[in-house]
Amino acid sequence: MAQVVRGVIARAKGAPVEVVPVVVPDPGPGEAVVRVQACGVCHTDLHYREGGINDEFPFLLGHEAAGVVESVGEGVEDLAPGDYVILNWRAVCGRCRACKRGRPWYCFNTHNAKQKMTLEDGTELSPALGIGAFAEKTLVAAGQCTKVDPAASPAAAGLLGCGVMAGLGAAINTGQVGRGDSVAVIGCGGVGNAAVVGSRLAGAGTIIAVDVDDRKLATAQRLGATHTVNSRAVDAVEAIRGLTGGNGADVVIEAVGRPETYRQAFYARDLAGTVVLVGVPTPEMTLELPLLDVFGRGGALKSSWYGDCLPERDFPMLIDLYLQGRLDLDAFVSETVPLDGVEEAFARMQRGEVLRSVVVF
């Protein structure tokens, strides 16, 4: 029987979000209903509200979440009511050409729940990244649920569902940061600071945090950056080169998603170094680089989707590190807010006052 819960929607481009009744159907084949315990307030949710993703309003926002499985549909065998899960937005299919080549983190056929959650008048909702977790309960594909140790705090664990995983994975999976490497991270919000943490976990020797906000740089230093650069005050490229023997960094992670900062990343890397783009650009942005420089500098220019993660591999491992005290996910939780506090959390995020606000239920 369908349930009615409270959820946060974006009804129109730029309009303040609203808390409204949301109808959650019983799970169909391959689906699960999850009782959400915590959900991070991510920039991507704001992009949805601002029409930066698509125009399929109204959106049911929220996607960076942890909770407990309440019920599962027909054919679901590896998930059961009571399982503690982190929700992920890339449920791999196991059958596409990427999966068959042994690269499931590139799956070209990820899937979501087939049924739609709705408003009480029957209006279909578009769940953010196929999840829609600013709601007391949500309907997802069973493959979007990754079981982890229930000892982990939901407010911290849920952050692996998007931003923290994106940053950690940009360093560890995409950038393949190794022991003793030099790393520069441009943009030290939640994703960028997670890249700092990932670089430290991977054993980087020099970790340079770059931002225009001294508060974010101070946080990066607490999380493991060995050096900080305020790019309002100095030339970021020259500063990174100066801290790496004049060579540039082995890996430069761009966590802003703008042409200007991507150019900084490109020229701040060592010859044959790696640039990783994990910041999300907007559709109208373009990039111009001298093709001779692209050729002559060698190395690799990579994009990192979701930190090139495989949730069933990476989430349990990272939660184990968290429970061992080796990965401080709690440091990313700046505040907890109620469901009706999302609009104010967006404002604090835009002002750079928080790493993550987390809605708790």
CSV table of C-alpha atoms in Angstrom, one decimal:
chain,number,residue,atom,x,y,z
A,1,MET,CA,0.0,0.0,0.0
A,2,ALA,CA,1.4,3.4,-1.0
A,3,GLN,CA,2.6,5.7,1.9
A,4,VAL,CA,2.5,9.4,2.3
A,5,VAL,CA,5.6,11.0,3.7
A,6,ARG,CA,7.1,14.5,4.0
A,7,GLY,CA,9.6,15.5,1.3
A,8,VAL,CA,11.4,18.6,-0.1
A,9,ILE,CA,10.6,19.6,-3.6
A,10,ALA,CA,11.7,22.2,-6.1
A,11,ARG,CA,8.5,23.2,-7.9
A,12,ALA,CA,10.0,25.7,-10.4
A,13,LYS,CA,13.3,27.1,-11.4
A,14,GLY,CA,14.8,29.3,-8.7
A,15,ALA,CA,11.7,29.1,-6.4
A,16,PRO,CA,12.3,28.3,-2.7
A,17,VAL,CA,12.0,24.7,-1.9
A,18,GLU,CA,8.9,23.4,-0.2
A,19,VAL,CA,8.1,20.6,2.3
A,20,VAL,CA,5.1,18.8,0.9
A,21,PRO,CA,3.4,15.4,1.2
A,22,VAL,CA,5.0,12.8,-1.1
A,23,VAL,CA,3.3,9.5,-2.2
A,24,VAL,CA,5.8,6.6,-2.1
A,25,PRO,CA,4.5,3.4,-3.8
A,26,ASP,CA,5.2,-0.1,-2.6
A,27,PRO,CA,8.4,-1.4,-4.2
A,28,GLY,CA,7.9,-3.2,-7.5
A,29,PRO,CA,10.2,-5.8,-9.1
A,30,GLY,CA,13.9,-4.9,-8.4
A,31,GLU,CA,13.0,-1.9,-6.2
A,32,ALA,CA,13.3,-1.0,-2.5
A,33,VAL,CA,11.7,1.5,-0.1
A,34,VAL,CA,14.3,3.0,2.3
A,35,ARG,CA,13.5,4.9,5.5
A,36,VAL,CA,16.0,7.7,5.3
A,37,GLN,CA,18.0,8.6,8.4
A,38,ALA,CA,20.2,11.3,7.1
A,39,CYS,CA,20.8,13.2,3.8
A,40,GLY,CA,23.5,15.7,3.0
A,41,VAL,CA,22.8,19.0,1.3
A,42,CYS,CA,24.8,18.9,-1.8
A,43,HIS,CA,25.6,21.5,-4.5
A,44,THR,CA,23.9,19.2,-7.0
A,45,ASP,CA,20.6,19.6,-5.3
A,46,LEU,CA,21.0,23.4,-5.7
A,47,HIS,CA,21.8,22.9,-9.4
A,48,TYR,CA,18.5,21.0,-9.7
A,49,ARG,CA,16.6,23.8,-8.0
A,50,GLU,CA,18.2,26.4,-10.3
A,51,GLY,CA,17.4,24.4,-13.5
A,52,GLY,CA,21.1,23.6,-14.1
A,53,ILE,CA,20.5,19.9,-14.6
A,54,ASN,CA,17.4,19.8,-16.6
A,55,ASP,CA,13.8,21.2,-16.6
A,56,GLU,CA,11.9,18.2,-15.4
A,57,PHE,CA,10.2,20.0,-12.5
A,58,PRO,CA,9.0,19.3,-9.9
A,59,PHE,CA,12.1,17.7,-8.4
A,60,LEU,CA,12.2,15.6,-5.2
A,61,LEU,CA,15.6,16.8,-3.9
A,62,GLY,CA,18.3,15.0,-1.9
A,63,HIS,CA,20.6,12.1,-2.9
A,64,GLU,CA,23.5,11.9,-0.4
A,65,ALA,CA,21.9,9.6,2.1
A,66,ALA,CA,21.9,6.6,4.5
A,67,GLY,CA,19.0,4.7,5.9
A,68,VAL,CA,17.4,1.4,6.6
A,69,VAL,CA,15.6,-0.8,4.0
A,70,GLU,CA,11.9,-1.0,4.9
A,71,SER,CA,10.6,-3.3,2.1
A,72,VAL,CA,11.8,-4.8,-1.2
A,73,GLY,CA,10.1,-5.9,-4.3
A,74,GLU,CA,9.9,-9.1,-6.2
A,75,GLY,CA,13.2,-10.6,-7.4
A,76,VAL,CA,15.4,-8.7,-4.9
A,77,GLU,CA,17.6,-11.4,-3.3
A,78,ASP,CA,20.6,-9.6,-1.8
A,79,LEU,CA,18.8,-7.0,0.2
A,80,ALA,CA,16.3,-7.4,3.0
A,81,PRO,CA,14.2,-5.2,5.4
A,82,GLY,CA,16.4,-4.0,8.2
A,83,ASP,CA,19.6,-3.7,6.1
A,84,TYR,CA,21.5,-0.5,6.8
A,85,VAL,CA,22.5,1.1,3.5
A,86,ILE,CA,24.1,4.0,1.8
A,87,LEU,CA,22.2,5.1,-1.3
A,88,ASN,CA,24.2,5.5,-4.5
A,89,TRP,CA,23.2,7.1,-7.8
A,90,ARG,CA,25.0,4.7,-10.1
A,91,ALA,CA,23.4,1.2,-9.8
A,92,VAL,CA,25.5,-0.8,-12.3
A,93,CYS,CA,23.7,-3.1,-14.7
A,94,GLY,CA,26.3,-5.9,-15.0
A,95,ARG,CA,25.5,-6.3,-18.7
A,96,CYS,CA,26.7,-3.3,-20.7
A,97,ARG,CA,30.0,-3.1,-22.6
A,98,ALA,CA,31.8,-1.4,-19.7
A,99,CYS,CA,30.6,-3.9,-17.1
A,100,LYS,CA,31.5,-6.8,-19.4
A,101,ARG,CA,35.0,-5.4,-19.8
A,102,GLY,CA,35.5,-5.5,-16.1
A,103,ARG,CA,35.0,-1.7,-15.6
A,104,PRO,CA,31.7,-1.5,-13.9
A,105,TRP,CA,32.4,2.0,-12.5
A,106,TYR,CA,32.0,3.2,-16.0
A,107,CYS,CA,28.6,1.4,-16.4
A,108,PHE,CA,26.7,2.9,-19.4
A,109,ASN,CA,23.3,1.6,-18.3
A,110,THR,CA,22.9,2.6,-14.6
A,111,HIS,CA,19.3,2.4,-13.5
A,112,ASN,CA,16.7,3.8,-11.1
A,113,ALA,CA,13.3,2.7,-9.8
A,114,LYS,CA,10.8,2.3,-12.6
A,115,GLN,CA,7.9,3.6,-10.6
A,116,LYS,CA,7.5,7.3,-9.8
A,117,MET,CA,6.9,9.0,-6.5
A,118,THR,CA,4.2,11.6,-6.8
A,119,LEU,CA,2.5,14.5,-5.2
A,120,GLU,CA,-0.9,13.8,-3.7
A,121,ASP,CA,-2.6,15.1,-6.9
A,122,GLY,CA,-0.7,12.5,-8.9
A,123,THR,CA,1.9,14.9,-10.3
A,124,GLU,CA,5.0,12.8,-11.0
A,125,LEU,CA,8.2,13.8,-9.2
A,126,SER,CA,11.7,13.7,-10.7
A,127,PRO,CA,14.0,12.4,-7.9
A,128,ALA,CA,17.4,14.0,-7.8
A,129,LEU,CA,20.0,11.7,-9.3
A,130,GLY,CA,17.3,9.0,-9.2
A,131,ILE,CA,17.1,9.0,-5.4
A,132,GLY,CA,15.1,11.9,-3.9
A,133,ALA,CA,16.2,11.5,-0.3
A,134,PHE,CA,15.1,14.7,1.3
A,135,ALA,CA,12.1,12.6,2.3
A,136,GLU,CA,11.2,10.4,5.2
A,137,LYS,CA,11.1,7.5,2.9
A,138,THR,CA,12.2,7.0,-0.7
A,139,LEU,CA,11.8,4.5,-3.5
A,140,VAL,CA,15.0,3.4,-5.3
A,141,ALA,CA,16.3,0.5,-7.4
A,142,ALA,CA,17.6,-2.2,-5.1
A,143,GLY,CA,21.0,-1.8,-6.8
A,144,GLN,CA,21.2,1.7,-5.5
A,145,CYS,CA,21.4,0.3,-1.9
A,146,THR,CA,24.9,-0.6,-0.6
A,147,LYS,CA,25.0,-2.4,2.7
A,148,VAL,CA,27.5,-1.2,5.2
A,149,ASP,CA,28.3,-1.7,8.9
A,150,PRO,CA,25.3,-0.2,10.9
A,151,ALA,CA,27.7,1.1,13.6
A,152,ALA,CA,28.5,4.0,11.3
A,153,SER,CA,26.7,7.3,12.0
A,154,PRO,CA,24.0,8.0,9.3
A,155,ALA,CA,25.0,11.6,9.0
A,156,ALA,CA,28.6,10.7,8.2
A,157,ALA,CA,28.0,7.5,6.2
A,158,GLY,CA,25.5,9.2,3.9
A,159,LEU,CA,28.1,11.6,2.6
A,160,LEU,CA,29.8,8.7,0.8
A,161,GLY,CA,26.7,8.7,-1.4
A,162,CYS,CA,28.0,11.7,-3.4
A,163,GLY,CA,30.4,14.5,-2.4
A,164,VAL,CA,32.9,12.8,-0.1
A,165,MET,CA,33.1,9.8,-2.4
A,166,ALA,CA,33.6,12.0,-5.4
A,167,GLY,CA,36.6,13.7,-3.8
A,168,LEU,CA,38.1,10.6,-2.2
A,169,GLY,CA,37.7,8.7,-5.5
A,170,ALA,CA,39.1,11.6,-7.6
A,171,ALA,CA,42.4,11.1,-5.7
A,172,ILE,CA,42.5,7.4,-5.1
A,173,ASN,CA,40.6,5.9,-8.1
A,174,THR,CA,40.9,8.4,-10.9
A,175,GLY,CA,44.1,10.2,-10.1
A,176,GLN,CA,45.7,7.1,-8.7
A,177,VAL,CA,47.7,9.1,-6.2
A,178,GLY,CA,50.6,7.1,-5.0
A,179,ARG,CA,53.1,7.1,-2.0
A,180,GLY,CA,55.2,10.2,-2.1
A,181,ASP,CA,53.3,12.0,-4.9
A,182,SER,CA,52.7,15.7,-4.9
A,183,VAL,CA,49.1,16.7,-5.2
A,184,ALA,CA,47.4,20.0,-5.7
A,185,VAL,CA,43.6,20.4,-5.1
A,186,ILE,CA,42.0,23.5,-6.5
A,187,GLY,CA,38.7,24.3,-4.8
A,188,CYS,CA,38.3,23.2,-1.1
A,189,GLY,CA,34.6,22.8,-0.6
A,190,GLY,CA,33.3,19.4,0.5
A,191,VAL,CA,34.5,17.6,-2.7
A,192,GLY,CA,37.9,19.3,-2.7
A,193,ASN,CA,38.6,18.6,0.9
A,194,ALA,CA,37.6,15.0,0.4
A,195,ALA,CA,40.3,14.9,-2.3
A,196,VAL,CA,42.7,16.2,0.3
A,197,VAL,CA,41.8,13.4,2.6
A,198,GLY,CA,42.0,10.9,-0.2
A,199,SER,CA,45.4,12.1,-1.1
A,200,ARG,CA,46.6,11.7,2.5
A,201,LEU,CA,45.1,8.2,2.7
A,202,ALA,CA,47.0,7.3,-0.5
A,203,GLY,CA,50.3,8.4,1.0
A,204,ALA,CA,50.9,11.7,-0.9
A,205,GLY,CA,54.0,13.5,0.3
A,206,THR,CA,53.0,17.0,-0.6
A,207,ILE,CA,49.3,18.1,-0.6
A,208,ILE,CA,48.7,21.7,-1.7
A,209,ALA,CA,45.2,23.1,-1.1
A,210,VAL,CA,44.1,26.1,-3.3
A,211,ASP,CA,41.1,28.3,-2.7
A,212,VAL,CA,40.1,31.9,-2.4
A,213,ASP,CA,38.6,31.5,1.1
A,214,ASP,CA,40.9,31.2,4.1
A,215,ARG,CA,38.3,29.4,6.1
A,216,LYS,CA,38.2,26.6,3.6
A,217,LEU,CA,42.0,26.5,3.5
A,218,ALA,CA,42.2,26.2,7.2
A,219,THR,CA,39.8,23.2,7.0
A,220,ALA,CA,42.0,21.7,4.3
A,221,GLN,CA,45.0,22.0,6.5
A,222,ARG,CA,43.2,20.3,9.4
A,223,LEU,CA,42.3,17.5,7.1
A,224,GLY,CA,45.8,16.9,5.9
A,225,ALA,CA,47.0,19.5,3.4
A,226,THR,CA,50.7,20.2,3.9
A,227,HIS,CA,50.5,23.6,2.2
A,228,THR,CA,47.8,26.2,1.4
A,229,VAL,CA,47.5,28.8,-1.3
A,230,ASN,CA,45.0,31.6,-1.4
A,231,SER,CA,44.7,32.3,-5.2
A,232,ARG,CA,43.3,35.7,-4.6
A,233,ALA,CA,46.6,36.8,-3.1
A,234,VAL,CA,49.1,34.9,-5.4
A,235,ASP,CA,49.3,33.2,-8.7
A,236,ALA,CA,48.1,29.6,-8.0
A,237,VAL,CA,50.2,28.1,-10.8
A,238,GLU,CA,53.4,29.7,-9.7
A,239,ALA,CA,52.7,28.9,-6.1
A,240,ILE,CA,52.2,25.2,-6.9
A,241,ARG,CA,55.3,25.1,-8.9
A,242,GLY,CA,57.2,26.8,-6.2
A,243,LEU,CA,56.1,24.2,-3.7
A,244,THR,CA,57.1,21.3,-6.0
A,245,GLY,CA,60.7,22.2,-6.9
A,246,GLY,CA,59.6,24.3,-9.9
A,247,ASN,CA,58.1,21.3,-11.6
A,248,GLY,CA,54.4,21.3,-10.8
A,249,ALA,CA,52.4,18.6,-9.0
A,250,ASP,CA,52.2,15.0,-10.0
A,251,VAL,CA,48.4,15.1,-9.8
A,252,VAL,CA,46.2,18.2,-9.9
A,253,ILE,CA,42.6,17.8,-8.9
A,254,GLU,CA,40.2,20.5,-10.1
A,255,ALA,CA,37.2,20.6,-7.8
A,256,VAL,CA,35.5,23.8,-9.0
A,257,GLY,CA,34.4,23.0,-12.5
A,258,ARG,CA,35.3,26.3,-14.3
A,259,PRO,CA,37.5,27.0,-17.3
A,260,GLU,CA,39.7,29.4,-15.4
A,261,THR,CA,40.5,26.9,-12.6
A,262,TYR,CA,40.9,24.0,-15.2
A,263,ARG,CA,43.6,26.1,-17.0
A,264,GLN,CA,45.3,26.6,-13.6
A,265,ALA,CA,45.2,22.8,-13.1
A,266,PHE,CA,46.5,22.1,-16.5
A,267,TYR,CA,49.6,24.4,-16.2
A,268,ALA,CA,50.2,23.5,-12.5
A,269,ARG,CA,50.9,19.9,-13.2
A,270,ASP,CA,54.3,18.4,-13.8
A,271,LEU,CA,55.3,17.2,-17.3
A,272,ALA,CA,53.5,13.9,-17.8
A,273,GLY,CA,51.4,14.6,-14.7
A,274,THR,CA,47.7,14.1,-14.4
A,275,VAL,CA,44.8,16.5,-14.2
A,276,VAL,CA,41.5,15.2,-12.7
A,277,LEU,CA,38.3,17.2,-13.3
A,278,VAL,CA,35.8,16.4,-10.6
A,279,GLY,CA,34.2,19.9,-10.3
A,280,VAL,CA,30.9,20.0,-12.3
A,281,PRO,CA,30.8,22.6,-15.1
A,282,THR,CA,27.6,24.1,-16.4
A,283,PRO,CA,26.4,23.4,-20.0
A,284,GLU,CA,27.5,26.7,-21.5
A,285,MET,CA,31.1,26.6,-20.4
A,286,THR,CA,33.9,26.1,-22.9
A,287,LEU,CA,37.6,25.5,-22.6
A,288,GLU,CA,40.4,26.7,-25.0
A,289,LEU,CA,43.9,25.4,-24.7
A,290,PRO,CA,46.8,25.5,-27.2
A,291,LEU,CA,46.8,22.1,-28.7
A,292,LEU,CA,50.6,22.1,-28.8
A,293,ASP,CA,50.6,22.4,-25.0
A,294,VAL,CA,48.2,19.5,-24.7
A,295,PHE,CA,50.5,17.4,-26.9
A,296,GLY,CA,53.8,18.7,-25.5
A,297,ARG,CA,53.1,18.3,-21.8
A,298,GLY,CA,52.0,14.7,-22.1
A,299,GLY,CA,50.4,13.0,-19.2
A,300,ALA,CA,46.7,12.5,-18.7
A,301,LEU,CA,43.6,14.7,-18.6
A,302,LYS,CA,40.8,12.8,-16.8
A,303,SER,CA,37.3,13.4,-15.7
A,304,SER,CA,36.1,11.7,-12.5
A,305,TRP,CA,32.4,10.7,-12.3
A,306,TYR,CA,31.5,9.9,-8.8
A,307,GLY,CA,35.1,9.3,-8.0
A,308,ASP,CA,35.1,6.4,-10.4
A,309,CYS,CA,33.8,4.4,-7.5
A,310,LEU,CA,32.2,1.0,-7.4
A,311,PRO,CA,29.8,1.4,-4.4
A,312,GLU,CA,29.8,-2.3,-3.4
A,313,ARG,CA,33.6,-2.3,-3.3
A,314,ASP,CA,34.3,1.2,-2.0
A,315,PHE,CA,31.6,2.1,0.5
A,316,PRO,CA,32.1,-0.9,2.9
A,317,MET,CA,35.9,-0.4,2.8
A,318,LEU,CA,35.6,3.4,3.5
A,319,ILE,CA,33.1,2.8,6.3
A,320,ASP,CA,35.6,0.3,7.9
A,321,LEU,CA,38.3,2.9,7.8
A,322,TYR,CA,35.9,5.4,9.4
A,323,LEU,CA,35.1,3.0,12.2
A,324,GLN,CA,38.8,2.3,12.7
A,325,GLY,CA,39.4,6.0,13.2
A,326,ARG,CA,41.5,6.3,10.0
A,327,LEU,CA,38.9,8.3,7.9
A,328,ASP,CA,37.3,11.3,9.7
A,329,LEU,CA,33.9,11.5,7.9
A,330,ASP,CA,32.5,13.4,10.9
A,331,ALA,CA,34.7,16.3,10.1
A,332,PHE,CA,32.7,16.9,7.0
A,333,VAL,CA,29.4,17.3,8.9
A,334,SER,CA,29.3,21.0,9.7
A,335,GLU,CA,25.8,21.0,11.1
A,336,THR,CA,22.6,18.9,11.2
A,337,VAL,CA,19.3,20.5,10.2
A,338,PRO,CA,15.6,19.4,10.1
A,339,LEU,CA,13.8,18.7,6.8
A,340,ASP,CA,12.4,22.2,6.7
A,341,GLY,CA,15.9,23.7,7.0
A,342,VAL,CA,17.1,22.9,3.4
A,343,GLU,CA,16.5,26.3,1.9
A,344,GLU,CA,18.6,28.0,4.7
A,345,ALA,CA,21.2,25.3,4.3
A,346,PHE,CA,21.5,26.2,0.6
A,347,ALA,CA,22.2,29.8,1.5
A,348,ARG,CA,24.9,28.8,4.0
A,349,MET,CA,26.5,26.6,1.4
A,350,GLN,CA,26.5,29.4,-1.2
A,351,ARG,CA,28.2,31.7,1.4
A,352,GLY,CA,30.9,29.1,2.0
A,353,GLU,CA,30.1,28.7,5.7
A,354,VAL,CA,29.8,24.9,5.7
A,355,LEU,CA,31.4,21.8,4.3
A,356,ARG,CA,28.1,19.9,4.6
A,357,SER,CA,24.8,20.5,6.2
A,358,VAL,CA,23.0,17.2,6.8
A,359,VAL,CA,19.3,16.7,7.2
A,360,VAL,CA,18.6,14.2,9.9
A,361,PHE,CA,15.3,12.4,10.5
